[in-house]
Coordinates of C-alpha atoms in Angstrom, one line a residue:
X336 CA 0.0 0.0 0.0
X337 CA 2.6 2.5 1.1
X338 CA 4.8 1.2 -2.2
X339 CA 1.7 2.1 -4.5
X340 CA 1.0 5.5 -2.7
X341 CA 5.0 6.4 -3.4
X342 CA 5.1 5.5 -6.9
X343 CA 1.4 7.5 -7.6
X344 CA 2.6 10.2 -5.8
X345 CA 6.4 10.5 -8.1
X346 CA 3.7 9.9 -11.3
X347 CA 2.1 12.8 -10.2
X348 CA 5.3 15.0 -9.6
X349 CA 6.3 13.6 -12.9
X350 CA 3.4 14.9 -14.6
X351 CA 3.0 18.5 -12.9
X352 CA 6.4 19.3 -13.8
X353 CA 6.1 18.2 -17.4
X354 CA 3.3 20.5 -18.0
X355 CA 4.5 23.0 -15.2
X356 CA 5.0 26.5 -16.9
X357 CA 7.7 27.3 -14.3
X358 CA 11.2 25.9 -14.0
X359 CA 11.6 22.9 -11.7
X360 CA 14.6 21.7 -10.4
X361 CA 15.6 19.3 -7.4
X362 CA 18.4 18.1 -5.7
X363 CA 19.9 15.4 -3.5
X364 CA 20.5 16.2 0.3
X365 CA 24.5 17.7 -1.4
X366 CA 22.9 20.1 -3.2
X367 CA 23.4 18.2 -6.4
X368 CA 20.9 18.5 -9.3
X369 CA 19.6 15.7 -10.3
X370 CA 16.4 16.7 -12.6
X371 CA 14.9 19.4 -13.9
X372 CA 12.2 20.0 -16.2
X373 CA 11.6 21.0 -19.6
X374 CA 10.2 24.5 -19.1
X375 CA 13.4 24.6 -16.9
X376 CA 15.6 23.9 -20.1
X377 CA 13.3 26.1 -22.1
X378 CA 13.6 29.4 -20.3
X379 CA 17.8 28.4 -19.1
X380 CA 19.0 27.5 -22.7
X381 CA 20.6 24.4 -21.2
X382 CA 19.5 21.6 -21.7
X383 CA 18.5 18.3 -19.4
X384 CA 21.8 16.5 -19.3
X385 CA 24.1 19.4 -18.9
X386 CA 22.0 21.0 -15.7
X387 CA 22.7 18.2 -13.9
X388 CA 25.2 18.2 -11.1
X389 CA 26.2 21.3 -10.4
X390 CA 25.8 22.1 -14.1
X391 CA 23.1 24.6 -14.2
X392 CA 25.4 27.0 -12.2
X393 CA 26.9 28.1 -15.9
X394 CA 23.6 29.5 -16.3
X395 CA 24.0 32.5 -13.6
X396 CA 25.2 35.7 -14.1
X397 CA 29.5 35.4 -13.7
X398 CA 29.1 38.3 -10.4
X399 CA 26.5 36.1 -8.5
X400 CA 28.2 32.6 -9.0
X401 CA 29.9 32.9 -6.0
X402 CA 28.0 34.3 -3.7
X403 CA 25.0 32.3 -4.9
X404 CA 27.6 29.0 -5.0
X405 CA 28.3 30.1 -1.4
X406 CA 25.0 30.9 0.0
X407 CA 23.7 27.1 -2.0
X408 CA 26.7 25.6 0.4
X409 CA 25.3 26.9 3.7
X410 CA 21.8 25.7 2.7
X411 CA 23.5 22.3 1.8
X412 CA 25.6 21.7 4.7
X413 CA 22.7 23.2 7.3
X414 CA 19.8 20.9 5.6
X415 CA 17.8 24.2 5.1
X416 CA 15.8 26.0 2.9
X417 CA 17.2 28.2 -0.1
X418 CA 15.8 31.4 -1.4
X419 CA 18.2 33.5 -3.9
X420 CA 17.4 35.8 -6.1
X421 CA 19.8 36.0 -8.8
X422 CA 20.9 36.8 -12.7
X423 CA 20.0 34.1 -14.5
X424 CA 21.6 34.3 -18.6
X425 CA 21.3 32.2 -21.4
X426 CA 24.5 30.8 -22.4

């Protein structure tokens, strides 16, 4: 029961962000990407395999990468939440 209630509720994740019109991205515990959705890809210019990891960092403006890398580190290491607000360019 609690197997089937786990795999409707990823199917139903799955699906939001497919059709999300936002940018979705999640990451293990280490703060490393490991999906993120189309729209994601869309409005980022990279695409799906090249976000992953710590990939999608290429996509932020050169003068916030490191306080935004930093900041991402703390949130990481603390188990927290992240909120950032950041240049975000198309490569």
């Amino acid at each position: 029961m609690a197997e089937d209630a786990l795999k409707a509720s990823q199917q139903l994740f799955h699906t939001l962000a497919l059709v999300s019109p936002v940018g979705i991205f999640r990451t293990d515990t280490s703060g490393y990407t490991t999906y993120v959705n189309p729209r994601w890809s869309e409005l980022s210019g990279i695409p799906f395999e090249d976000a992953l990891g710590f990939g999608w960092m290429k996509g932020v403006h050169p003068e916030d990468q490191k306080p935004m890398s930093d900041q991402w580190a703390e949130a990481c290491k603390n188990k927290i939440e992240s909120l950032a607000h950041y240049r975000f360019i198309k490569p």
